[in-house]
Short mmCIF file of C-alpha atoms in Angstrom, two decimals:
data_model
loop_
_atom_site.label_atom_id
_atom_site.label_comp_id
_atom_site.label_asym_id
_atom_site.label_seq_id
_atom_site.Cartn_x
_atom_site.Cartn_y
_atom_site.Cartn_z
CA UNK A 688 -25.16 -4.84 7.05
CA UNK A 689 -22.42 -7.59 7.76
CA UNK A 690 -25.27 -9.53 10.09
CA UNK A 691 -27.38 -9.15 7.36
CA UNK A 692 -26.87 -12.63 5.62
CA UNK A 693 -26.67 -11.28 2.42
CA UNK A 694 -22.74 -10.46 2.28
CA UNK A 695 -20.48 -13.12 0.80
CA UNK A 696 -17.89 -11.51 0.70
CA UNK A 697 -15.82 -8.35 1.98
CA UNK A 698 -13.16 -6.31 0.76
CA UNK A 699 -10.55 -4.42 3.08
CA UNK A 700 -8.49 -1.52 2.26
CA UNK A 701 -5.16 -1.33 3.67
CA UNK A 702 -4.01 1.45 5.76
CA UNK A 703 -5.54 3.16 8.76
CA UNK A 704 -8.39 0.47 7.99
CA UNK A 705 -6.29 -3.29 9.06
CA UNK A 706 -2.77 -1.37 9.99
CA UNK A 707 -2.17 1.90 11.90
CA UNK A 708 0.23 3.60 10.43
CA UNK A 709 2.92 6.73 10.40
CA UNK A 710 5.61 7.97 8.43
CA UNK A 711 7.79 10.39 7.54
CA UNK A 712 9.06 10.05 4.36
CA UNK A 713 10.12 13.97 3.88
CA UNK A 714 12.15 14.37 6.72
CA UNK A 715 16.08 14.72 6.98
CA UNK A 716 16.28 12.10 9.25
CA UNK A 717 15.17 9.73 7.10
CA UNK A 718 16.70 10.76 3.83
CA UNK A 719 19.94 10.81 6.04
CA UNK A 720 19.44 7.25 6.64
CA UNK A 721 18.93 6.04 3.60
CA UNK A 722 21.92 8.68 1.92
CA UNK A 723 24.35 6.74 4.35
CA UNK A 724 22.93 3.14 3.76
CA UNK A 725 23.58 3.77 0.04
CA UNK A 726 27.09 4.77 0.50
CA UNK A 727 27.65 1.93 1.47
CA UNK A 728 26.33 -0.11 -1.87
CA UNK A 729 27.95 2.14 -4.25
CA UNK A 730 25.92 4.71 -4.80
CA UNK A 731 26.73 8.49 -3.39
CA UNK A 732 23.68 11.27 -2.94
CA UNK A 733 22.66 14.06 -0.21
CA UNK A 734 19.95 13.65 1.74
CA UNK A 735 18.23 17.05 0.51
CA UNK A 736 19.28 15.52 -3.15
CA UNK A 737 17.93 12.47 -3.15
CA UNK A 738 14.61 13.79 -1.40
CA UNK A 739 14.42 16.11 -4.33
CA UNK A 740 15.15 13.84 -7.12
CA UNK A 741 12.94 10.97 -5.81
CA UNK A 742 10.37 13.84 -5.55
CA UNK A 743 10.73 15.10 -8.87
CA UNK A 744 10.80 11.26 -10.63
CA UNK A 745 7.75 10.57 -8.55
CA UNK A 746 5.68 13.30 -10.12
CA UNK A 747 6.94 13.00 -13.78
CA UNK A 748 6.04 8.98 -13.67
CA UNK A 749 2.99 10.07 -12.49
CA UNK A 750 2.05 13.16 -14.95
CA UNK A 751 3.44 10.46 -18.03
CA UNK A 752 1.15 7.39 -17.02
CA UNK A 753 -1.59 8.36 -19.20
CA UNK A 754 -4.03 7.25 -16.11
CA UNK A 755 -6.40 9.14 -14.73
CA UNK A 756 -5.27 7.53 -11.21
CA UNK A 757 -2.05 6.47 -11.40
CA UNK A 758 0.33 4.45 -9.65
CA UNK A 759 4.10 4.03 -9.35
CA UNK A 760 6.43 1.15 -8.51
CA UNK A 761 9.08 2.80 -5.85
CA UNK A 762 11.64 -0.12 -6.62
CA UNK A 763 11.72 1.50 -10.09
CA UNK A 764 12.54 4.50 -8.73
CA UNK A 765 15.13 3.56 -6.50
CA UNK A 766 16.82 1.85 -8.92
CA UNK A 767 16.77 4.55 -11.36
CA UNK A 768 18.38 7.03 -8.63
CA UNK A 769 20.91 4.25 -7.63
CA UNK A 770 21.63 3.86 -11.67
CA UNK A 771 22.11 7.63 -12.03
CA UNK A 772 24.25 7.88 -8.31
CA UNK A 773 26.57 5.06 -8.41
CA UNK A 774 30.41 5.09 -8.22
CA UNK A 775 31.09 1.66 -8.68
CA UNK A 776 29.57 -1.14 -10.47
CA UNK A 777 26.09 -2.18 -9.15
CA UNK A 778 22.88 -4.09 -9.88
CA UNK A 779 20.42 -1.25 -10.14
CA UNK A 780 17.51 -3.68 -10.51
CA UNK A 781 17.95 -5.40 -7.30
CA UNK A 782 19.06 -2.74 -5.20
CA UNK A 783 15.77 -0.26 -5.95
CA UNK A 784 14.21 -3.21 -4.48
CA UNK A 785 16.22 -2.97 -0.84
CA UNK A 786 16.58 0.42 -1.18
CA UNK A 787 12.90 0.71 -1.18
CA UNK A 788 12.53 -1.34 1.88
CA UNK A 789 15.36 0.75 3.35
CA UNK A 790 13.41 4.14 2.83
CA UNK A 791 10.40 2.60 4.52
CA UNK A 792 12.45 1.26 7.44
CA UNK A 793 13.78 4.60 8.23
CA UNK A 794 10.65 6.59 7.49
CA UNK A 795 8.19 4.06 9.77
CA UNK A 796 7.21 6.37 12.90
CA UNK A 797 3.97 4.24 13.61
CA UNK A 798 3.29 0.20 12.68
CA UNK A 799 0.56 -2.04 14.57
CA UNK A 800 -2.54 -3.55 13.70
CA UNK A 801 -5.67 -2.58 14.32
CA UNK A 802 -6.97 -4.51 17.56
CA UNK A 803 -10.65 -4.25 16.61
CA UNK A 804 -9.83 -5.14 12.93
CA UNK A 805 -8.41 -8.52 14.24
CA UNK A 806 -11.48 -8.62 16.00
CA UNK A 807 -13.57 -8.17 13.18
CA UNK A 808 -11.36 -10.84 10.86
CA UNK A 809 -11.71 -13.18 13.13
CA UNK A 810 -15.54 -12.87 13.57
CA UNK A 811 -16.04 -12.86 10.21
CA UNK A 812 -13.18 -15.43 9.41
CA UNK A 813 -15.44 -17.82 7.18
CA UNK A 814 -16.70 -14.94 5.02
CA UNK A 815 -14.06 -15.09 1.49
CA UNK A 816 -12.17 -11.89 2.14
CA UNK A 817 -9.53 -10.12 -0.23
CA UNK A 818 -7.19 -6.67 0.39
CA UNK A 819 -7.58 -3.77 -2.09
CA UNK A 820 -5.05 -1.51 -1.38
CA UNK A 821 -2.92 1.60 -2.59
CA UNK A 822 0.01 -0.04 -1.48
CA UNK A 823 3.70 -1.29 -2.74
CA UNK A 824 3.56 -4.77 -2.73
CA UNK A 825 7.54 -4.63 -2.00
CA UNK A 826 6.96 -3.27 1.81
CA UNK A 827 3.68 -3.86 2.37
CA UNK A 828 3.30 -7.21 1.92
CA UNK A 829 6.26 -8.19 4.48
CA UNK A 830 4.00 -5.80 6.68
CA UNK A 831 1.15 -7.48 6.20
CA UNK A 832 3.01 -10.90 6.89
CA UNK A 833 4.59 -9.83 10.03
CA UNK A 834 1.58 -8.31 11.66
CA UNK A 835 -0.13 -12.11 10.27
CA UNK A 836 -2.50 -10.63 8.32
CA UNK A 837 -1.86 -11.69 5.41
CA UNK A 838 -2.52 -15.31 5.43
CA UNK A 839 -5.89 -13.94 6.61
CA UNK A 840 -6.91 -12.93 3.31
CA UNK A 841 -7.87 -14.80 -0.07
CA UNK A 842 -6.14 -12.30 -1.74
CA UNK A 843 -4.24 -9.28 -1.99
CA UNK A 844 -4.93 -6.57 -4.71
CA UNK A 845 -2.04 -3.63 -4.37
CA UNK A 846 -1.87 -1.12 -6.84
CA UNK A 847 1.75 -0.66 -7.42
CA UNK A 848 1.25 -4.10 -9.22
CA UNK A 849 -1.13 -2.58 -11.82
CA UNK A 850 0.14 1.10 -12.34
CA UNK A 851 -3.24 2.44 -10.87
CA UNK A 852 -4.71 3.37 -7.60
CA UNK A 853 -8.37 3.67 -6.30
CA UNK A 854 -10.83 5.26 -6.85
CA UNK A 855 -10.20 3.19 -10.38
CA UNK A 856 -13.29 1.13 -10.14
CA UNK A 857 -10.90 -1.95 -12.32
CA UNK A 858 -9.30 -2.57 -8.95
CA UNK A 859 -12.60 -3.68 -7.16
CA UNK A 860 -13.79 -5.41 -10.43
CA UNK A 861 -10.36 -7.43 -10.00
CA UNK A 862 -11.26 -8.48 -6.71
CA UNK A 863 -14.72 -9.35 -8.10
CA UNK A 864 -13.75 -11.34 -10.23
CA UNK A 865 -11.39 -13.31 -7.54
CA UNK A 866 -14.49 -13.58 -5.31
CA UNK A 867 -16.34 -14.96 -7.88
CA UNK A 868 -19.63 -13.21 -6.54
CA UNK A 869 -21.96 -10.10 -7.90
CA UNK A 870 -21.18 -6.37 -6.75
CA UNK A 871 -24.22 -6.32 -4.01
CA UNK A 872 -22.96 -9.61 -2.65
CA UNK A 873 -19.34 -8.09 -1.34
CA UNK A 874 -19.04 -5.33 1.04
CA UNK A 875 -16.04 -2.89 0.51
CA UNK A 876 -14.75 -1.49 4.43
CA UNK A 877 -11.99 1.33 4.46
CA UNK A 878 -11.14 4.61 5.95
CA UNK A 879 -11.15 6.73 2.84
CA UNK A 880 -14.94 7.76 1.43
CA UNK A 881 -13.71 8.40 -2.25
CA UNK A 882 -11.81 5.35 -2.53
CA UNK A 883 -14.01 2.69 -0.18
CA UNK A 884 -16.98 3.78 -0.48
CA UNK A 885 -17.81 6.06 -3.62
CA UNK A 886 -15.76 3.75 -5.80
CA UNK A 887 -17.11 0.40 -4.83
CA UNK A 888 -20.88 1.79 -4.72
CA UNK A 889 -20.52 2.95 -8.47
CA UNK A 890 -20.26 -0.70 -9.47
CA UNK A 891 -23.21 -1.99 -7.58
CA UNK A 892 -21.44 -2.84 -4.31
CA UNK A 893 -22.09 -2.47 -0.65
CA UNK A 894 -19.15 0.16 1.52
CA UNK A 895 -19.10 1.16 5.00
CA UNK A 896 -16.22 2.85 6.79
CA UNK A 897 -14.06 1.32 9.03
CA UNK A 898 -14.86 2.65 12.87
CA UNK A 899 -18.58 1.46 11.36
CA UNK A 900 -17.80 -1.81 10.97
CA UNK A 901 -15.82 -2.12 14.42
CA UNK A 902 -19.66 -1.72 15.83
CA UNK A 903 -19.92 -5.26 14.65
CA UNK A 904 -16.53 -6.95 15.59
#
């Protein structure tokens, strides 16, 4: 399909498609982390607490979004818990954002990219190419810089920015509309059949999974 001549354009999920990746976000280990990184900016909560309570806001911004797929921002979060924890004076708004990085920091097990997806990129590195991920733009796009992939890209689509996740079909007519080409013209490649391959072949547009396309790297 990609040697085809008839794809213009491709879309890439994320996750265990360009990046490997492991973590651990449960654990005490990492909630321990995070507990004593916050004592340290004002704000006072036990590990088993603030797994709960991030838990429990996670799931009620989801149930309230009105989406049928919805998304969450985990700054928001953060600085909601940090708002509700603090014993001094803080700025809630700024540190959801660090916290959030924070909690990834300590809940990364597993990090790298994907040597046959470089492969692949730079193979096809004249084809327009954009990201469509279910991702938080607050980590993952350092990630994405620091493994350089994302300068790689025309664009990158996350879905924290938008409040919705795939399989919501308005993501890949987003990225569409940034490739400025028709659904049978772009080729979606992830790891995740519901979300890279049913989704994008509802609107019209090519899919194949990931280890597929390595064939052609």
């Amino acid at each position: 399909m990609l040697q085809n001549g008839k794809i213009k354009g491709i879309i890439f999920d994320c996750y265990k498609t360009l990046i490997d990746i492991k973590t651990d976000e449960k654990s005490r280990e990492t909630n321990e982390r995070v507990s004593r990184w916050l004592l340290y900016q004002g704000v006072k909560i036990e590990p088993d607490r603030l797994r709960e309570e991030y838990r429990w806001k996670v799931v009620s911004r989801l149930e309230n979004s009105g989406q049928q797929y919805p998304d969450i921002r985990i700054e928001e979060i953060f600085a909601e818990l940090c708002a509700e924890n603090a014993f001094r004076e803080i700025d809630s708004y700024w540190l959801g954002i660090e916290t959030a990085k924070v909690f990834r920091t300590a809940s990364i097990r597993k990090l790298e990219a994907y040597p046959q997806s470089l492969r692949l990129l730079e193979k096809y590195r004249n084809i327009p190419k954009g990201i469509v991920s279910n991702a938080q733009r607050v980590f993952t796009e350092q990630e994405l810089r620091f493994l350089g992939l994302y300068d790689r890209f025309n664009f990158v689509i996350m879905s924290s920015d938008h409040c919705i996740k795939k399989p919501d079909t308005r993501l890949f007519k987003m990225a569409l509309d940034r490739l400025g080409l028709e659904p049978w013209e772009v080729l979606s490649i992830g790891d995740t059949p519901e979300n890279d391959i049913y989704a994008p072949q509802s609107l019209g547009m090519n899919a194949m999974h990931i280890h597929s396309a390595w064939k052609y790297a």
